[in-house]
PDB file of C-alpha atoms in Angstrom:
ATOM      1  CA  MET A 500       0.000   0.000   0.000  1.00 39.00           C
ATOM      2  CA  PHE A 501       1.025   3.634  -0.194  1.00 43.00           C
ATOM      3  CA  LEU A 502       3.227   5.296   2.368  1.00 41.00           C
ATOM      4  CA  ASN A 503       4.241   8.924   2.826  1.00 42.00           C
ATOM      5  CA  ARG A 504       1.983  10.351   0.110  1.00 45.00           C
ATOM      6  CA  ASN A 505       3.193  13.877   0.990  1.00 46.00           C
ATOM      7  CA  HIS A 506       6.748  12.922  -0.034  1.00 49.00           C
ATOM      8  CA  ALA A 507       5.672  12.640  -3.663  1.00 62.00           C
ATOM      9  CA  SER A 508       6.826  15.899  -5.173  1.00 85.00           C
ATOM     10  CA  LYS A 509       7.861  14.324  -8.468  1.00 95.00           C
ATOM     11  CA  ALA A 510       6.893  11.350 -10.577  1.00 97.00           C
ATOM     12  CA  TYR A 511       8.646   9.887 -13.623  1.00 98.00           C
ATOM     13  CA  VAL A 512       7.042   8.350 -16.698  1.00 98.00           C
ATOM     14  CA  ALA A 513       8.807   6.333 -19.413  1.00 98.00           C
ATOM     15  CA  LEU A 514       7.481   6.734 -22.954  1.00 98.00           C
ATOM     16  CA  GLY A 515       8.149   4.367 -25.839  1.00 97.00           C
ATOM     17  CA  SER A 516       6.911   3.947 -29.418  1.00 97.00           C
ATOM     18  CA  ASN A 517       7.880   1.679 -32.298  1.00 96.00           C
ATOM     19  CA  LEU A 518       4.868   1.883 -34.632  1.00 95.00           C
ATOM     20  CA  GLY A 519       3.826   4.689 -36.967  1.00 95.00           C
ATOM     21  CA  ASP A 520       5.276   8.162 -36.414  1.00 97.00           C
ATOM     22  CA  ARG A 521       7.353   7.190 -33.387  1.00 97.00           C
ATOM     23  CA  ALA A 522       8.551  10.710 -32.495  1.00 97.00           C
ATOM     24  CA  GLY A 523       5.092  12.135 -33.137  1.00 97.00           C
ATOM     25  CA  ASN A 524       3.582   9.514 -30.824  1.00 97.00           C
ATOM     26  CA  LEU A 525       5.994  10.504 -28.021  1.00 98.00           C
ATOM     27  CA  LEU A 526       5.163  14.183 -28.450  1.00 97.00           C
ATOM     28  CA  LEU A 527       1.418  13.507 -28.584  1.00 98.00           C
ATOM     29  CA  ALA A 528       1.716  11.456 -25.382  1.00 98.00           C
ATOM     30  CA  ALA A 529       3.615  14.251 -23.595  1.00 97.00           C
ATOM     31  CA  ARG A 530       0.994  16.730 -24.809  1.00 97.00           C
ATOM     32  CA  GLY A 531      -1.729  14.314 -23.671  1.00 98.00           C
ATOM     33  CA  MET A 532      -0.229  14.350 -20.173  1.00 98.00           C
ATOM     34  CA  MET A 533      -0.421  18.140 -20.087  1.00 97.00           C
ATOM     35  CA  GLU A 534      -4.011  18.050 -21.372  1.00 97.00           C
ATOM     36  CA  ALA A 535      -4.798  15.523 -18.606  1.00 97.00           C
ATOM     37  CA  ALA A 536      -3.701  18.132 -16.015  1.00 96.00           C
ATOM     38  CA  LEU A 537      -0.343  16.479 -15.335  1.00 97.00           C
ATOM     39  CA  VAL A 538       2.426  19.049 -14.875  1.00 97.00           C
ATOM     40  CA  VAL A 539       5.374  18.104 -17.113  1.00 97.00           C
ATOM     41  CA  THR A 540       8.441  19.745 -15.550  1.00 97.00           C
ATOM     42  CA  ARG A 541      11.307  18.089 -17.448  1.00 97.00           C
ATOM     43  CA  VAL A 542      11.670  16.058 -20.636  1.00 97.00           C
ATOM     44  CA  SER A 543      14.646  13.924 -21.636  1.00 98.00           C
ATOM     45  CA  SER A 544      16.166  13.651 -25.066  1.00 97.00           C
ATOM     46  CA  ILE A 545      14.745  10.958 -27.333  1.00 98.00           C
ATOM     47  CA  TYR A 546      16.728   7.721 -27.614  1.00 97.00           C
ATOM     48  CA  GLU A 547      16.534   4.978 -30.224  1.00 97.00           C
ATOM     49  CA  THR A 548      16.705   1.484 -28.776  1.00 93.00           C
ATOM     50  CA  GLN A 549      16.491  -2.110 -29.860  1.00 89.00           C
ATOM     51  CA  PRO A 550      13.406  -3.963 -28.564  1.00 86.00           C
ATOM     52  CA  VAL A 551      13.875  -6.088 -25.443  1.00 81.00           C
ATOM     53  CA  SER A 552      11.528  -8.835 -26.570  1.00 80.00           C
ATOM     54  CA  GLU A 553      11.346 -12.231 -28.234  1.00 82.00           C
ATOM     55  CA  VAL A 554       8.844 -10.701 -30.681  1.00 82.00           C
ATOM     56  CA  GLU A 555      10.339  -9.478 -33.976  1.00 87.00           C
ATOM     57  CA  GLN A 556       9.615  -5.727 -34.248  1.00 91.00           C
ATOM     58  CA  PRO A 557      11.067  -2.360 -35.266  1.00 94.00           C
ATOM     59  CA  PRO A 558      13.330  -0.256 -32.998  1.00 95.00           C
ATOM     60  CA  PHE A 559      11.802   1.968 -30.340  1.00 96.00           C
ATOM     61  CA  LEU A 560      12.081   5.636 -29.610  1.00 97.00           C
ATOM     62  CA  ASN A 561      12.129   6.186 -25.840  1.00 97.00           C
ATOM     63  CA  MET A 562      12.192   9.118 -23.449  1.00 98.00           C
ATOM     64  CA  VAL A 563      11.339   9.975 -19.838  1.00 98.00           C
ATOM     65  CA  VAL A 564       9.307  12.896 -18.488  1.00 98.00           C
ATOM     66  CA  GLU A 565       9.245  14.268 -14.982  1.00 98.00           C
ATOM     67  CA  LEU A 566       5.886  15.260 -13.500  1.00 98.00           C
ATOM     68  CA  GLY A 567       5.698  17.869 -10.732  1.00 96.00           C
ATOM     69  CA  ASN A 568       3.140  19.397  -8.393  1.00 93.00           C
ATOM     70  CA  PRO A 569       0.280  19.308  -8.149  1.00 92.00           C
ATOM     71  CA  LEU A 570       0.422  15.533  -8.537  1.00 94.00           C
ATOM     72  CA  PRO A 571      -2.844  13.588  -8.468  1.00 95.00           C
ATOM     73  CA  ALA A 572      -2.872  10.308  -6.509  1.00 95.00           C
ATOM     74  CA  PRO A 573      -0.672   7.658  -8.161  1.00 95.00           C
ATOM     75  CA  GLU A 574      -3.693   5.582  -9.197  1.00 95.00           C
ATOM     76  CA  GLN A 575      -5.128   8.652 -10.939  1.00 96.00           C
ATOM     77  CA  VAL A 576      -1.830   9.299 -12.737  1.00 97.00           C
ATOM     78  CA  MET A 577      -1.830   5.682 -13.934  1.00 96.00           C
ATOM     79  CA  ALA A 578      -5.462   5.895 -15.081  1.00 96.00           C
ATOM     80  CA  ARG A 579      -4.690   9.060 -17.067  1.00 97.00           C
ATOM     81  CA  LEU A 580      -1.667   7.387 -18.686  1.00 97.00           C
ATOM     82  CA  LEU A 581      -3.824   4.416 -19.731  1.00 96.00           C
ATOM     83  CA  ARG A 582      -6.399   6.782 -21.253  1.00 97.00           C
ATOM     84  CA  ILE A 583      -3.627   8.516 -23.245  1.00 97.00           C
ATOM     85  CA  GLU A 584      -2.371   5.134 -24.513  1.00 96.00           C
ATOM     86  CA  TYR A 585      -5.892   4.226 -25.590  1.00 95.00           C
ATOM     87  CA  ALA A 586      -6.423   7.599 -27.316  1.00 96.00           C
ATOM     88  CA  LEU A 587      -3.178   7.076 -29.264  1.00 96.00           C
ATOM     89  CA  GLY A 588      -4.253   3.649 -30.516  1.00 91.00           C
ATOM     90  CA  ARG A 589      -2.436   1.353 -28.071  1.00 88.00           C
ATOM     91  CA  ILE A 590      -3.648  -2.223 -28.520  1.00 82.00           C
ATOM     92  CA  ARG A 591      -2.519  -4.875 -26.046  1.00 78.00           C
ATOM     93  CA  ASP A 592      -2.762  -8.003 -28.182  1.00 76.00           C
ATOM     94  CA  VAL A 593       0.806  -9.407 -28.056  1.00 75.00           C
ATOM     95  CA  LYS A 594       2.796  -9.348 -24.799  1.00 77.00           C
ATOM     96  CA  ASP A 595       5.929  -7.202 -25.309  1.00 76.00           C
ATOM     97  CA  GLY A 596       4.834  -6.678 -28.912  1.00 81.00           C
ATOM     98  CA  PRO A 597       5.080  -3.560 -31.053  1.00 88.00           C
ATOM     99  CA  ARG A 598       3.043  -0.544 -29.955  1.00 92.00           C
ATOM    100  CA  THR A 599       2.132   2.977 -30.979  1.00 95.00           C
ATOM    101  CA  ILE A 600       2.773   4.165 -27.429  1.00 97.00           C
ATOM    102  CA  ASP A 601       3.764   2.696 -24.092  1.00 95.00           C
ATOM    103  CA  LEU A 602       3.550   4.802 -20.928  1.00 97.00           C
ATOM    104  CA  ASP A 603       5.007   3.388 -17.712  1.00 96.00           C
ATOM    105  CA  LEU A 604       4.802   5.138 -14.354  1.00 97.00           C
ATOM    106  CA  LEU A 605       8.316   4.478 -13.070  1.00 97.00           C
ATOM    107  CA  LEU A 606       8.393   6.344  -9.783  1.00 96.00           C
ATOM    108  CA  TYR A 607       6.021   8.440  -7.723  1.00 96.00           C
ATOM    109  CA  GLY A 608       8.141  10.146  -5.077  1.00 93.00           C
ATOM    110  CA  ASP A 609       9.421   7.455  -2.753  1.00 91.00           C
ATOM    111  CA  LEU A 610       6.122   5.575  -2.683  1.00 92.00           C
ATOM    112  CA  LYS A 611       5.890   1.825  -2.955  1.00 91.00           C
ATOM    113  CA  SER A 612       2.872  -0.033  -4.288  1.00 92.00           C
ATOM    114  CA  ASP A 613       2.321  -3.661  -5.198  1.00 92.00           C
ATOM    115  CA  THR A 614      -1.251  -3.965  -6.413  1.00 92.00           C
ATOM    116  CA  GLU A 615      -2.694  -5.544  -9.547  1.00 89.00           C
ATOM    117  CA  PHE A 616      -3.214  -2.047 -10.999  1.00 89.00           C
ATOM    118  CA  LEU A 617       0.000  -0.334  -9.911  1.00 93.00           C
ATOM    119  CA  LYS A 618       3.498  -1.490  -9.065  1.00 94.00           C
ATOM    120  CA  LEU A 619       5.868   1.199  -7.770  1.00 94.00           C
ATOM    121  CA  PRO A 620       8.700   1.590  -8.327  1.00 93.00           C
ATOM    122  CA  HIS A 621       8.294   0.000 -11.761  1.00 93.00           C
ATOM    123  CA  PRO A 622       9.505  -3.589 -11.208  1.00 90.00           C
ATOM    124  CA  ARG A 623      11.899  -3.797 -14.177  1.00 89.00           C
ATOM    125  CA  MET A 624      13.150  -0.226 -14.549  1.00 91.00           C
ATOM    126  CA  HIS A 625      16.476  -0.953 -12.833  1.00 89.00           C
ATOM    127  CA  GLU A 626      17.450  -3.467 -15.543  1.00 88.00           C
ATOM    128  CA  ARG A 627      16.423  -1.445 -18.593  1.00 91.00           C
ATOM    129  CA  ARG A 628      19.008   0.800 -20.207  1.00 93.00           C
ATOM    130  CA  PHE A 629      16.301   2.381 -22.402  1.00 94.00           C
ATOM    131  CA  VAL A 630      14.661   3.679 -19.199  1.00 95.00           C
ATOM    132  CA  LEU A 631      17.774   4.494 -17.166  1.00 95.00           C
ATOM    133  CA  GLU A 632      19.576   6.439 -19.915  1.00 96.00           C
ATOM    134  CA  PRO A 633      16.855   9.138 -20.279  1.00 97.00           C
ATOM    135  CA  LEU A 634      16.047   9.050 -16.526  1.00 97.00           C
ATOM    136  CA  ALA A 635      19.704   9.644 -15.609  1.00 96.00           C
ATOM    137  CA  GLU A 636      19.828  12.465 -18.156  1.00 97.00           C
ATOM    138  CA  ILE A 637      17.081  14.506 -16.439  1.00 97.00           C
ATOM    139  CA  ALA A 638      17.494  13.261 -12.833  1.00 96.00           C
ATOM    140  CA  PRO A 639      21.012  11.819 -12.355  1.00 95.00           C
ATOM    141  CA  HIS A 640      20.957  12.305  -8.573  1.00 95.00           C
ATOM    142  CA  LEU A 641      17.502  10.814  -8.085  1.00 94.00           C
ATOM    143  CA  VAL A 642      17.804   8.023  -5.501  1.00 93.00           C
ATOM    144  CA  LEU A 643      15.712   4.984  -6.404  1.00 89.00           C
ATOM    145  CA  PRO A 644      13.704   4.192  -3.267  1.00 87.00           C
ATOM    146  CA  THR A 645      14.099   0.404  -3.237  1.00 86.00           C
ATOM    147  CA  LEU A 646      17.742   0.218  -4.318  1.00 88.00           C
ATOM    148  CA  LYS A 647      19.068   3.301  -2.460  1.00 91.00           C
ATOM    149  CA  ILE A 648      21.286   4.147  -5.437  1.00 93.00           C
ATOM    150  CA  THR A 649      21.093   7.069  -7.866  1.00 95.00           C
ATOM    151  CA  ALA A 650      19.806   6.706 -11.428  1.00 94.00           C
ATOM    152  CA  ALA A 651      23.264   7.641 -12.763  1.00 94.00           C
ATOM    153  CA  GLU A 652      25.052   5.073 -10.552  1.00 95.00           C
ATOM    154  CA  LEU A 653      22.585   2.383 -11.550  1.00 92.00           C
ATOM    155  CA  LEU A 654      23.042   3.170 -15.237  1.00 91.00           C
ATOM    156  CA  GLU A 655      26.822   2.988 -14.845  1.00 92.00           C
ATOM    157  CA  SER A 656      26.604  -0.420 -13.149  1.00 91.00           C
ATOM    158  CA  LEU A 657      24.164  -1.890 -15.694  1.00 88.00           C
ATOM    159  CA  GLU A 658      25.346  -5.011 -17.486  1.00 84.00           C
ATOM    160  CA  GLY A 659      24.284  -6.053 -20.949  1.00 78.00           C
ATOM    161  CA  GLU A 660      24.744  -5.071 -24.544  1.00 72.00           C
ATOM    162  CA  SER A 661      21.488  -3.258 -25.283  1.00 78.00           C
ATOM    163  CA  ARG A 662      22.074  -0.311 -27.616  1.00 83.00           C
ATOM    164  CA  VAL A 663      20.610   3.037 -26.588  1.00 91.00           C
ATOM    165  CA  ILE A 664      21.647   6.022 -28.696  1.00 93.00           C
ATOM    166  CA  ARG A 665      20.479   9.615 -28.661  1.00 95.00           C
ATOM    167  CA  TRP A 666      18.116  10.026 -31.605  1.00 95.00           C
ATOM    168  CA  SER A 667      18.161  12.916 -34.027  1.00 89.00           C
ATOM    169  CA  PRO A 668      15.594  13.136 -36.835  1.00 84.00           C
TER     170      PRO A 668
END
């Protein structure tokens, strides 16, 4: 369950797209967050990444945005993100398959949640270079609540060969 709700001054959302106008989808999703009364305070660069999936699919464009106050309850943030995915044509038919947009709530302050609807911090963020690279760009000193290590330190210690490069159109 949620603890210390008043400690949530910032939340972080990972965005990814590998179908259609990938960059356009990311921008529409960020705009959708603003239209959903989420306060976008920082935006990372866009990175091109290879899919981390057994499913054959095109490369992703990924980025991370920081949300600031006023922050709705974490469940409300998640519900708004799901509505944005739906509005942008997200179809969940193949697990880890290609998608127009993917929005993951990574962190909400130092809150922890383990419900069917919401897992915080995001359970796999610490092993995903395509999340840590843009997160460390905009919040290098952010301490991840479960690991007690900064985003930048975690990125530096990450093993694996996944390719994440800054994208330019």
